[in-house]
Amino acid sequence: MTPDQAMQLAVAHHRQGDLDVAGRIYADILQADPRRPDALNFMGMLQFQLGDPERAHALLRSASMVAPREAGVWNNLGNVLVELGRVNEADKAFRRSLALVEGPEALVNVARLQRRRQEWTRAESSCRRALALAPRYGEAWHYLSLALMGQKRIEEAFQAAVQAELLLPAQHERRESYGRALSEAGEHERAAAFYRDWLAREPDNPYPRHHLAASLGEAPERCSDAYVEQTFDKFAASFDSHLATLQYRAPELVAEALRMSLPAPAAQYDIADLGCGTGLCGPLIRPWARSLVGCDLSARML
């Protein structure tokens, strides 16, 4: 079997979900030719699927160096960088992809980051450019709905959410935006029916349970622990960049207060950082810390 034939076989297994088989073939190909860009690219994406973004990043970074004019490699690298929380680098990777080929996937990925920065009109523009290239691209309709929602253009957001719901498989984030669009459009009965159906499919999911109660005007006194944890897990990757847009200065103010009220730092205190998820406070208070323990609302915020 030639290397090209082996690559075709590996990709076929990969697309069928046979990740172990595909991974072994990719590894054999890379052992023979460590700089083969398509093998680096697909092996990187496989590692990403297996939940190892650091390994995926190393492979895709190598692929981008070997084949710097492959738009798909830069787009894949951007997705991995988003997962790693390296949002500025991800933005550069997506734009590098677009400079080579203006593809709908990279445009929507740029829109995702623009949405995180609350650049609603730019996110809308990116989504509309993607839809001009691929009118039935459900992800573009989904993020267009979110961009329009951010501009309070509720009816347009609702119509875009309907298109996304028709074109995309049911996934949590997409269902979430569709339910929100129904509620924002004043379609409370339809929203309640939607959340009931979702809850029937996923009875342990706190999100539809919480929003069904809200749609019925029966909001609980406090959010459930499961709902809070799920919400902050989802928010974790973009939390720091969002705080930057708010000119968040709490860590600096805490450190300044410590300097004014405590003796000179000498690693002399046992410190608990409550709500440590940003990671911004720890380095500033570490000089005073003999031990430093952090906790937060969800595992991914740590």
PDB file of C-alpha atoms in Angstrom:
ATOM      1  CA  MET A   1       0.000   0.000   0.000  1.00  0.00           C
ATOM      2  CA  THR A   2       1.374   3.416  -0.954  1.00  0.00           C
ATOM      3  CA  PRO A   3       1.443   6.290   1.568  1.00  0.00           C
ATOM      4  CA  ASP A   4      -1.360   8.024  -0.351  1.00  0.00           C
ATOM      5  CA  GLN A   5      -3.500   4.874  -0.228  1.00  0.00           C
ATOM      6  CA  ALA A   6      -2.807   4.527   3.494  1.00  0.00           C
ATOM      7  CA  MET A   7      -3.854   8.138   3.989  1.00  0.00           C
ATOM      8  CA  GLN A   8      -7.120   7.563   2.124  1.00  0.00           C
ATOM      9  CA  LEU A   9      -7.815   4.493   4.261  1.00  0.00           C
ATOM     10  CA  ALA A  10      -7.083   6.380   7.492  1.00  0.00           C
ATOM     11  CA  VAL A  11      -9.372   9.261   6.533  1.00  0.00           C
ATOM     12  CA  ALA A  12     -12.152   6.805   5.655  1.00  0.00           C
ATOM     13  CA  HIS A  13     -11.868   5.168   9.088  1.00  0.00           C
ATOM     14  CA  HIS A  14     -11.718   8.603  10.715  1.00  0.00           C
ATOM     15  CA  ARG A  15     -14.937   9.729   9.028  1.00  0.00           C
ATOM     16  CA  GLN A  16     -16.664   6.499  10.050  1.00  0.00           C
ATOM     17  CA  GLY A  17     -15.710   7.124  13.678  1.00  0.00           C
ATOM     18  CA  ASP A  18     -13.092   4.360  13.850  1.00  0.00           C
ATOM     19  CA  LEU A  19     -10.667   6.622  15.676  1.00  0.00           C
ATOM     20  CA  ASP A  20      -8.357   3.907  17.024  1.00  0.00           C
ATOM     21  CA  VAL A  21      -7.789   2.421  13.572  1.00  0.00           C
ATOM     22  CA  ALA A  22      -7.391   5.833  11.962  1.00  0.00           C
ATOM     23  CA  GLY A  23      -4.929   6.903  14.652  1.00  0.00           C
ATOM     24  CA  ARG A  24      -2.736   3.843  14.155  1.00  0.00           C
ATOM     25  CA  ILE A  25      -2.570   4.426  10.404  1.00  0.00           C
ATOM     26  CA  TYR A  26      -1.815   8.141  10.816  1.00  0.00           C
ATOM     27  CA  ALA A  27       0.949   7.226  13.290  1.00  0.00           C
ATOM     28  CA  ASP A  28       2.488   4.762  10.815  1.00  0.00           C
ATOM     29  CA  ILE A  29       2.394   7.383   8.057  1.00  0.00           C
ATOM     30  CA  LEU A  30       4.026  10.000  10.287  1.00  0.00           C
ATOM     31  CA  GLN A  31       6.677   7.558  11.440  1.00  0.00           C
ATOM     32  CA  ALA A  32       7.695   7.148   7.799  1.00  0.00           C
ATOM     33  CA  ASP A  33       7.286  10.850   6.959  1.00  0.00           C
ATOM     34  CA  PRO A  34       7.073  13.108  10.053  1.00  0.00           C
ATOM     35  CA  ARG A  35       6.509  16.212   7.912  1.00  0.00           C
ATOM     36  CA  ARG A  36       3.573  14.967   5.848  1.00  0.00           C
ATOM     37  CA  PRO A  37       1.081  17.862   6.250  1.00  0.00           C
ATOM     38  CA  ASP A  38      -2.211  16.048   5.658  1.00  0.00           C
ATOM     39  CA  ALA A  39      -1.279  13.360   8.197  1.00  0.00           C
ATOM     40  CA  LEU A  40      -0.262  16.027  10.727  1.00  0.00           C
ATOM     41  CA  ASN A  41      -3.537  17.856  10.125  1.00  0.00           C
ATOM     42  CA  PHE A  42      -5.819  14.833  10.459  1.00  0.00           C
ATOM     43  CA  MET A  43      -3.876  13.385  13.388  1.00  0.00           C
ATOM     44  CA  GLY A  44      -4.198  16.765  15.082  1.00  0.00           C
ATOM     45  CA  MET A  45      -7.951  16.783  14.611  1.00  0.00           C
ATOM     46  CA  LEU A  46      -8.181  13.201  15.852  1.00  0.00           C
ATOM     47  CA  GLN A  47      -6.309  14.145  19.037  1.00  0.00           C
ATOM     48  CA  PHE A  48      -8.679  17.085  19.454  1.00  0.00           C
ATOM     49  CA  GLN A  49     -11.647  14.706  19.184  1.00  0.00           C
ATOM     50  CA  LEU A  50     -10.025  12.466  21.791  1.00  0.00           C
ATOM     51  CA  GLY A  51      -9.851  15.384  24.230  1.00  0.00           C
ATOM     52  CA  ASP A  52      -6.143  16.214  24.005  1.00  0.00           C
ATOM     53  CA  PRO A  53      -5.991  19.817  22.729  1.00  0.00           C
ATOM     54  CA  GLU A  54      -2.326  20.250  23.724  1.00  0.00           C
ATOM     55  CA  ARG A  55      -1.251  17.327  21.538  1.00  0.00           C
ATOM     56  CA  ALA A  56      -3.602  18.527  18.797  1.00  0.00           C
ATOM     57  CA  HIS A  57      -2.031  21.975  18.960  1.00  0.00           C
ATOM     58  CA  ALA A  58       1.495  20.596  18.561  1.00  0.00           C
ATOM     59  CA  LEU A  59       0.491  18.555  15.504  1.00  0.00           C
ATOM     60  CA  LEU A  60      -1.481  21.338  13.844  1.00  0.00           C
ATOM     61  CA  ARG A  61       1.237  23.899  14.548  1.00  0.00           C
ATOM     62  CA  SER A  62       3.671  21.557  12.780  1.00  0.00           C
ATOM     63  CA  ALA A  63       1.245  21.184   9.881  1.00  0.00           C
ATOM     64  CA  SER A  64       0.941  24.968   9.560  1.00  0.00           C
ATOM     65  CA  MET A  65       4.721  25.305   9.391  1.00  0.00           C
ATOM     66  CA  VAL A  66       5.074  22.582   6.756  1.00  0.00           C
ATOM     67  CA  ALA A  67       2.072  23.749   4.697  1.00  0.00           C
ATOM     68  CA  PRO A  68       1.525  27.452   5.506  1.00  0.00           C
ATOM     69  CA  ARG A  69      -0.801  27.960   2.528  1.00  0.00           C
ATOM     70  CA  GLU A  70      -3.336  25.320   3.571  1.00  0.00           C
ATOM     71  CA  ALA A  71      -6.386  27.277   4.728  1.00  0.00           C
ATOM     72  CA  GLY A  72      -7.989  24.271   6.431  1.00  0.00           C
ATOM     73  CA  VAL A  73      -4.969  23.717   8.662  1.00  0.00           C
ATOM     74  CA  TRP A  74      -5.153  27.294   9.972  1.00  0.00           C
ATOM     75  CA  ASN A  75      -8.882  26.957  10.602  1.00  0.00           C
ATOM     76  CA  ASN A  76      -8.379  23.714  12.533  1.00  0.00           C
ATOM     77  CA  LEU A  77      -5.525  25.268  14.501  1.00  0.00           C
ATOM     78  CA  GLY A  78      -7.793  28.172  15.411  1.00  0.00           C
ATOM     79  CA  ASN A  79     -10.444  25.824  16.805  1.00  0.00           C
ATOM     80  CA  VAL A  80      -7.869  24.124  19.016  1.00  0.00           C
ATOM     81  CA  LEU A  81      -6.530  27.469  20.241  1.00  0.00           C
ATOM     82  CA  VAL A  82     -10.065  28.498  21.224  1.00  0.00           C
ATOM     83  CA  GLU A  83     -10.367  25.330  23.311  1.00  0.00           C
ATOM     84  CA  LEU A  84      -7.045  26.169  24.974  1.00  0.00           C
ATOM     85  CA  GLY A  85      -8.323  29.648  25.832  1.00  0.00           C
ATOM     86  CA  ARG A  86      -5.762  31.345  23.568  1.00  0.00           C
ATOM     87  CA  VAL A  87      -8.381  33.463  21.867  1.00  0.00           C
ATOM     88  CA  ASN A  88      -6.151  36.146  20.340  1.00  0.00           C
ATOM     89  CA  GLU A  89      -3.970  33.510  18.687  1.00  0.00           C
ATOM     90  CA  ALA A  90      -7.107  31.731  17.482  1.00  0.00           C
ATOM     91  CA  ASP A  91      -8.356  34.924  15.861  1.00  0.00           C
ATOM     92  CA  LYS A  92      -5.062  35.295  13.991  1.00  0.00           C
ATOM     93  CA  ALA A  93      -5.244  31.675  12.815  1.00  0.00           C
ATOM     94  CA  PHE A  94      -8.809  32.072  11.502  1.00  0.00           C
ATOM     95  CA  ARG A  95      -7.855  35.273   9.688  1.00  0.00           C
ATOM     96  CA  ARG A  96      -4.799  33.555   8.224  1.00  0.00           C
ATOM     97  CA  SER A  97      -7.179  30.908   6.870  1.00  0.00           C
ATOM     98  CA  LEU A  98      -9.456  33.588   5.383  1.00  0.00           C
ATOM     99  CA  ALA A  99      -6.519  35.353   3.748  1.00  0.00           C
ATOM    100  CA  LEU A 100      -5.886  32.138   1.814  1.00  0.00           C
ATOM    101  CA  VAL A 101      -9.486  31.093   1.076  1.00  0.00           C
ATOM    102  CA  GLU A 102     -12.651  32.904   2.175  1.00  0.00           C
ATOM    103  CA  GLY A 103     -14.473  29.854   3.469  1.00  0.00           C
ATOM    104  CA  PRO A 104     -17.733  29.776   5.430  1.00  0.00           C
ATOM    105  CA  GLU A 105     -16.298  27.749   8.329  1.00  0.00           C
ATOM    106  CA  ALA A 106     -13.513  30.237   9.053  1.00  0.00           C
ATOM    107  CA  LEU A 107     -15.947  33.152   8.684  1.00  0.00           C
ATOM    108  CA  VAL A 108     -18.255  31.635  11.288  1.00  0.00           C
ATOM    109  CA  ASN A 109     -15.299  30.953  13.573  1.00  0.00           C
ATOM    110  CA  VAL A 110     -14.352  34.630  13.341  1.00  0.00           C
ATOM    111  CA  ALA A 111     -17.992  35.476  14.131  1.00  0.00           C
ATOM    112  CA  ARG A 112     -17.811  33.276  17.236  1.00  0.00           C
ATOM    113  CA  LEU A 113     -14.904  35.320  18.557  1.00  0.00           C
ATOM    114  CA  GLN A 114     -16.542  38.610  17.584  1.00  0.00           C
ATOM    115  CA  ARG A 115     -19.610  37.507  19.528  1.00  0.00           C
ATOM    116  CA  ARG A 116     -17.459  36.809  22.594  1.00  0.00           C
ATOM    117  CA  ARG A 117     -16.148  40.372  22.351  1.00  0.00           C
ATOM    118  CA  GLN A 118     -19.738  41.598  21.884  1.00  0.00           C
ATOM    119  CA  GLU A 119     -18.859  42.980  18.445  1.00  0.00           C
ATOM    120  CA  TRP A 120     -22.378  42.287  17.285  1.00  0.00           C
ATOM    121  CA  THR A 121     -22.412  44.111  13.930  1.00  0.00           C
ATOM    122  CA  ARG A 122     -19.086  42.580  12.912  1.00  0.00           C
ATOM    123  CA  ALA A 123     -20.315  39.124  13.906  1.00  0.00           C
ATOM    124  CA  GLU A 124     -23.448  39.695  11.830  1.00  0.00           C
ATOM    125  CA  SER A 125     -21.341  40.742   8.836  1.00  0.00           C
ATOM    126  CA  SER A 126     -19.122  37.647   9.121  1.00  0.00           C
ATOM    127  CA  CYS A 127     -22.171  35.361   9.279  1.00  0.00           C
ATOM    128  CA  ARG A 128     -23.815  37.006   6.292  1.00  0.00           C
ATOM    129  CA  ARG A 129     -20.606  36.615   4.281  1.00  0.00           C
ATOM    130  CA  ALA A 130     -20.607  32.921   5.222  1.00  0.00           C
ATOM    131  CA  LEU A 131     -24.252  32.551   4.162  1.00  0.00           C
ATOM    132  CA  ALA A 132     -23.530  34.237   0.836  1.00  0.00           C
ATOM    133  CA  LEU A 133     -21.068  31.399   0.207  1.00  0.00           C
ATOM    134  CA  ALA A 134     -23.173  28.605   1.765  1.00  0.00           C
ATOM    135  CA  PRO A 135     -26.861  29.556   2.196  1.00  0.00           C
ATOM    136  CA  ARG A 136     -27.713  26.292   3.986  1.00  0.00           C
ATOM    137  CA  TYR A 137     -24.826  26.441   6.446  1.00  0.00           C
ATOM    138  CA  GLY A 138     -26.650  25.966   9.728  1.00  0.00           C
ATOM    139  CA  GLU A 139     -23.804  27.165  11.950  1.00  0.00           C
ATOM    140  CA  ALA A 140     -23.870  30.528  10.164  1.00  0.00           C
ATOM    141  CA  TRP A 141     -27.617  30.862  10.809  1.00  0.00           C
ATOM    142  CA  HIS A 142     -27.054  29.942  14.464  1.00  0.00           C
ATOM    143  CA  TYR A 143     -24.396  32.583  15.076  1.00  0.00           C
ATOM    144  CA  LEU A 144     -26.301  35.122  12.986  1.00  0.00           C
ATOM    145  CA  SER A 145     -29.218  34.620  15.380  1.00  0.00           C
ATOM    146  CA  LEU A 146     -26.951  35.294  18.356  1.00  0.00           C
ATOM    147  CA  ALA A 147     -25.453  38.397  16.706  1.00  0.00           C
ATOM    148  CA  LEU A 148     -28.911  39.783  15.960  1.00  0.00           C
ATOM    149  CA  MET A 149     -30.034  38.971  19.496  1.00  0.00           C
ATOM    150  CA  GLY A 150     -27.103  40.998  20.781  1.00  0.00           C
ATOM    151  CA  GLN A 151     -28.417  43.963  18.780  1.00  0.00           C
ATOM    152  CA  LYS A 152     -31.963  43.473  20.168  1.00  0.00           C
ATOM    153  CA  ARG A 153     -33.262  42.724  16.666  1.00  0.00           C
ATOM    154  CA  ILE A 154     -35.517  40.068  18.104  1.00  0.00           C
ATOM    155  CA  GLU A 155     -37.740  39.172  15.144  1.00  0.00           C
ATOM    156  CA  GLU A 156     -34.755  38.801  12.793  1.00  0.00           C
ATOM    157  CA  ALA A 157     -32.923  36.766  15.439  1.00  0.00           C
ATOM    158  CA  PHE A 158     -35.938  34.493  15.797  1.00  0.00           C
ATOM    159  CA  GLN A 159     -36.137  33.882  12.039  1.00  0.00           C
ATOM    160  CA  ALA A 160     -32.415  33.062  11.898  1.00  0.00           C
ATOM    161  CA  ALA A 161     -32.798  30.701  14.879  1.00  0.00           C
ATOM    162  CA  VAL A 162     -35.639  28.908  13.082  1.00  0.00           C
ATOM    163  CA  GLN A 163     -33.363  28.346  10.069  1.00  0.00           C
ATOM    164  CA  ALA A 164     -30.616  27.004  12.342  1.00  0.00           C
ATOM    165  CA  GLU A 165     -33.057  24.654  14.087  1.00  0.00           C
ATOM    166  CA  LEU A 166     -34.161  23.284  10.707  1.00  0.00           C
ATOM    167  CA  LEU A 167     -30.646  22.765   9.373  1.00  0.00           C
ATOM    168  CA  LEU A 168     -28.668  21.604  12.392  1.00  0.00           C
ATOM    169  CA  PRO A 169     -28.785  18.477  14.546  1.00  0.00           C
ATOM    170  CA  ALA A 170     -30.025  19.030  18.080  1.00  0.00           C
ATOM    171  CA  GLN A 171     -27.112  20.165  20.222  1.00  0.00           C
ATOM    172  CA  HIS A 172     -27.202  21.989  23.525  1.00  0.00           C
ATOM    173  CA  GLU A 173     -25.902  25.399  22.411  1.00  0.00           C
ATOM    174  CA  ARG A 174     -28.154  25.520  19.347  1.00  0.00           C
ATOM    175  CA  ARG A 175     -31.202  24.467  21.329  1.00  0.00           C
ATOM    176  CA  GLU A 176     -30.310  27.095  23.900  1.00  0.00           C
ATOM    177  CA  SER A 177     -30.271  29.920  21.335  1.00  0.00           C
ATOM    178  CA  TYR A 178     -33.525  28.735  19.744  1.00  0.00           C
ATOM    179  CA  GLY A 179     -35.296  28.645  23.112  1.00  0.00           C
ATOM    180  CA  ARG A 180     -33.950  32.060  23.972  1.00  0.00           C
ATOM    181  CA  ALA A 181     -35.149  33.437  20.627  1.00  0.00           C
ATOM    182  CA  LEU A 182     -38.656  32.100  21.308  1.00  0.00           C
ATOM    183  CA  SER A 183     -38.713  33.725  24.740  1.00  0.00           C
ATOM    184  CA  GLU A 184     -37.318  37.050  23.519  1.00  0.00           C
ATOM    185  CA  ALA A 185     -39.904  37.109  20.728  1.00  0.00           C
ATOM    186  CA  GLY A 186     -42.674  36.747  23.335  1.00  0.00           C
ATOM    187  CA  GLU A 187     -43.540  33.208  22.215  1.00  0.00           C
ATOM    188  CA  HIS A 188     -43.738  31.953  25.794  1.00  0.00           C
ATOM    189  CA  GLU A 189     -46.129  29.062  25.147  1.00  0.00           C
ATOM    190  CA  ARG A 190     -43.985  27.821  22.262  1.00  0.00           C
ATOM    191  CA  ALA A 191     -40.889  28.263  24.428  1.00  0.00           C
ATOM    192  CA  ALA A 192     -42.476  26.223  27.229  1.00  0.00           C
ATOM    193  CA  ALA A 193     -43.461  23.466  24.784  1.00  0.00           C
ATOM    194  CA  PHE A 194     -39.931  23.485  23.365  1.00  0.00           C
ATOM    195  CA  TYR A 195     -38.344  23.166  26.817  1.00  0.00           C
ATOM    196  CA  ARG A 196     -40.805  20.408  27.815  1.00  0.00           C
ATOM    197  CA  ASP A 197     -39.800  18.416  24.733  1.00  0.00           C
ATOM    198  CA  TRP A 198     -36.111  19.010  25.454  1.00  0.00           C
ATOM    199  CA  LEU A 199     -36.548  17.954  29.089  1.00  0.00           C
ATOM    200  CA  ALA A 200     -38.371  14.794  28.030  1.00  0.00           C
ATOM    201  CA  ARG A 201     -35.348  13.900  25.887  1.00  0.00           C
ATOM    202  CA  GLU A 202     -32.784  14.895  28.537  1.00  0.00           C
ATOM    203  CA  PRO A 203     -34.465  14.619  31.972  1.00  0.00           C
ATOM    204  CA  ASP A 204     -31.203  15.192  33.872  1.00  0.00           C
ATOM    205  CA  ASN A 205     -30.262  18.358  31.974  1.00  0.00           C
ATOM    206  CA  PRO A 206     -30.623  21.399  34.281  1.00  0.00           C
ATOM    207  CA  TYR A 207     -30.814  23.930  31.440  1.00  0.00           C
ATOM    208  CA  PRO A 208     -34.263  23.078  29.993  1.00  0.00           C
ATOM    209  CA  ARG A 209     -35.616  22.491  33.522  1.00  0.00           C
ATOM    210  CA  HIS A 210     -34.527  25.988  34.586  1.00  0.00           C
ATOM    211  CA  HIS A 211     -35.831  27.741  31.470  1.00  0.00           C
ATOM    212  CA  LEU A 212     -39.106  25.824  31.404  1.00  0.00           C
ATOM    213  CA  ALA A 213     -39.796  27.230  34.868  1.00  0.00           C
ATOM    214  CA  ALA A 214     -38.873  30.718  33.639  1.00  0.00           C
ATOM    215  CA  SER A 215     -41.180  30.377  30.611  1.00  0.00           C
ATOM    216  CA  LEU A 216     -44.045  29.420  32.913  1.00  0.00           C
ATOM    217  CA  GLY A 217     -43.332  32.281  35.324  1.00  0.00           C
ATOM    218  CA  GLU A 218     -42.287  29.784  37.993  1.00  0.00           C
ATOM    219  CA  ALA A 219     -38.638  30.721  38.405  1.00  0.00           C
ATOM    220  CA  PRO A 220     -37.074  29.175  41.538  1.00  0.00           C
ATOM    221  CA  GLU A 221     -35.618  31.272  44.351  1.00  0.00           C
ATOM    222  CA  ARG A 222     -32.122  30.352  43.168  1.00  0.00           C
ATOM    223  CA  CYS A 223     -30.536  28.539  40.258  1.00  0.00           C
ATOM    224  CA  SER A 224     -29.772  24.885  40.858  1.00  0.00           C
ATOM    225  CA  ASP A 225     -26.138  23.972  41.487  1.00  0.00           C
ATOM    226  CA  ALA A 226     -26.128  21.870  38.312  1.00  0.00           C
ATOM    227  CA  TYR A 227     -27.369  24.804  36.218  1.00  0.00           C
ATOM    228  CA  VAL A 228     -24.745  27.162  37.671  1.00  0.00           C
ATOM    229  CA  GLU A 229     -21.958  24.637  37.062  1.00  0.00           C
ATOM    230  CA  GLN A 230     -23.080  23.979  33.486  1.00  0.00           C
ATOM    231  CA  THR A 231     -23.339  27.707  32.732  1.00  0.00           C
ATOM    232  CA  PHE A 232     -19.884  28.564  34.054  1.00  0.00           C
ATOM    233  CA  ASP A 233     -18.263  25.527  32.413  1.00  0.00           C
ATOM    234  CA  LYS A 234     -19.536  26.824  29.075  1.00  0.00           C
ATOM    235  CA  PHE A 235     -18.356  30.361  29.846  1.00  0.00           C
ATOM    236  CA  ALA A 236     -14.883  29.315  31.031  1.00  0.00           C
ATOM    237  CA  ALA A 237     -12.986  29.565  27.734  1.00  0.00           C
ATOM    238  CA  SER A 238     -14.080  33.156  27.077  1.00  0.00           C
ATOM    239  CA  PHE A 239     -14.262  34.428  30.656  1.00  0.00           C
ATOM    240  CA  ASP A 240     -10.912  36.224  30.755  1.00  0.00           C
ATOM    241  CA  SER A 241     -11.375  37.943  27.392  1.00  0.00           C
ATOM    242  CA  HIS A 242     -14.863  39.062  28.446  1.00  0.00           C
ATOM    243  CA  LEU A 243     -13.482  40.555  31.653  1.00  0.00           C
ATOM    244  CA  ALA A 244     -10.915  42.467  29.597  1.00  0.00           C
ATOM    245  CA  THR A 245     -13.720  44.203  27.690  1.00  0.00           C
ATOM    246  CA  LEU A 246     -15.167  45.296  31.058  1.00  0.00           C
ATOM    247  CA  GLN A 247     -11.796  46.739  32.193  1.00  0.00           C
ATOM    248  CA  TYR A 248     -11.949  44.386  35.182  1.00  0.00           C
ATOM    249  CA  ARG A 249      -9.525  45.550  37.914  1.00  0.00           C
ATOM    250  CA  ALA A 250     -10.580  43.590  41.002  1.00  0.00           C
ATOM    251  CA  PRO A 251      -7.316  41.554  41.252  1.00  0.00           C
ATOM    252  CA  GLU A 252      -5.169  44.695  41.146  1.00  0.00           C
ATOM    253  CA  LEU A 253      -7.361  46.336  43.788  1.00  0.00           C
ATOM    254  CA  VAL A 254      -7.084  43.273  46.048  1.00  0.00           C
ATOM    255  CA  ALA A 255      -3.291  43.268  45.710  1.00  0.00           C
ATOM    256  CA  GLU A 256      -3.159  46.995  46.439  1.00  0.00           C
ATOM    257  CA  ALA A 257      -5.279  46.506  49.572  1.00  0.00           C
ATOM    258  CA  LEU A 258      -2.928  43.751  50.760  1.00  0.00           C
ATOM    259  CA  ARG A 259       0.123  45.952  50.247  1.00  0.00           C
ATOM    260  CA  MET A 260      -1.506  48.691  52.325  1.00  0.00           C
ATOM    261  CA  SER A 261      -2.686  46.482  55.196  1.00  0.00           C
ATOM    262  CA  LEU A 262      -0.177  43.615  55.546  1.00  0.00           C
ATOM    263  CA  PRO A 263       3.531  43.345  56.337  1.00  0.00           C
ATOM    264  CA  ALA A 264       5.923  42.969  53.439  1.00  0.00           C
ATOM    265  CA  PRO A 265       5.305  39.715  51.551  1.00  0.00           C
ATOM    266  CA  ALA A 266       7.371  36.785  52.788  1.00  0.00           C
ATOM    267  CA  ALA A 267       5.292  33.730  51.851  1.00  0.00           C
ATOM    268  CA  GLN A 268       3.864  33.817  55.377  1.00  0.00           C
ATOM    269  CA  TYR A 269       0.082  33.216  54.978  1.00  0.00           C
ATOM    270  CA  ASP A 270      -2.235  30.362  54.021  1.00  0.00           C
ATOM    271  CA  ILE A 271      -4.548  31.953  51.457  1.00  0.00           C
ATOM    272  CA  ALA A 272      -7.840  30.806  49.929  1.00  0.00           C
ATOM    273  CA  ASP A 273      -8.761  32.403  46.594  1.00  0.00           C
ATOM    274  CA  LEU A 274     -12.565  32.126  46.421  1.00  0.00           C
ATOM    275  CA  GLY A 275     -13.719  32.493  42.836  1.00  0.00           C
ATOM    276  CA  CYS A 276     -10.236  31.901  41.442  1.00  0.00           C
ATOM    277  CA  GLY A 277     -11.339  30.910  37.942  1.00  0.00           C
ATOM    278  CA  THR A 278      -9.930  33.948  36.171  1.00  0.00           C
ATOM    279  CA  GLY A 279      -6.459  33.040  37.387  1.00  0.00           C
ATOM    280  CA  LEU A 280      -5.771  36.780  37.514  1.00  0.00           C
ATOM    281  CA  CYS A 281      -5.561  37.196  41.275  1.00  0.00           C
ATOM    282  CA  GLY A 282      -3.251  34.285  42.133  1.00  0.00           C
ATOM    283  CA  PRO A 283       0.013  35.705  40.706  1.00  0.00           C
ATOM    284  CA  LEU A 284      -0.562  39.025  42.484  1.00  0.00           C
ATOM    285  CA  ILE A 285      -1.153  37.529  45.934  1.00  0.00           C
ATOM    286  CA  ARG A 286       1.346  34.669  45.656  1.00  0.00           C
ATOM    287  CA  PRO A 287       4.209  36.658  47.302  1.00  0.00           C
ATOM    288  CA  TRP A 288       2.237  36.550  50.583  1.00  0.00           C
ATOM    289  CA  ALA A 289       1.259  32.873  50.210  1.00  0.00           C
ATOM    290  CA  ARG A 290       2.782  29.964  52.084  1.00  0.00           C
ATOM    291  CA  SER A 291      -0.026  27.951  50.503  1.00  0.00           C
ATOM    292  CA  LEU A 292      -2.572  29.129  47.957  1.00  0.00           C
ATOM    293  CA  VAL A 293      -5.811  27.188  47.409  1.00  0.00           C
ATOM    294  CA  GLY A 294      -8.458  28.165  44.878  1.00  0.00           C
ATOM    295  CA  CYS A 295     -12.078  27.190  44.345  1.00  0.00           C
ATOM    296  CA  ASP A 296     -14.765  28.251  41.891  1.00  0.00           C
ATOM    297  CA  LEU A 297     -18.286  27.522  40.703  1.00  0.00           C
ATOM    298  CA  SER A 298     -17.378  24.887  38.104  1.00  0.00           C
ATOM    299  CA  ALA A 299     -14.503  22.561  37.244  1.00  0.00           C
ATOM    300  CA  ARG A 300     -13.648  24.202  33.911  1.00  0.00           C
ATOM    301  CA  MET A 301     -13.383  27.624  35.542  1.00  0.00           C
ATOM    302  CA  LEU A 302     -10.369  26.401  37.552  1.00  0.00           C
TER     303      LEU A 302
END
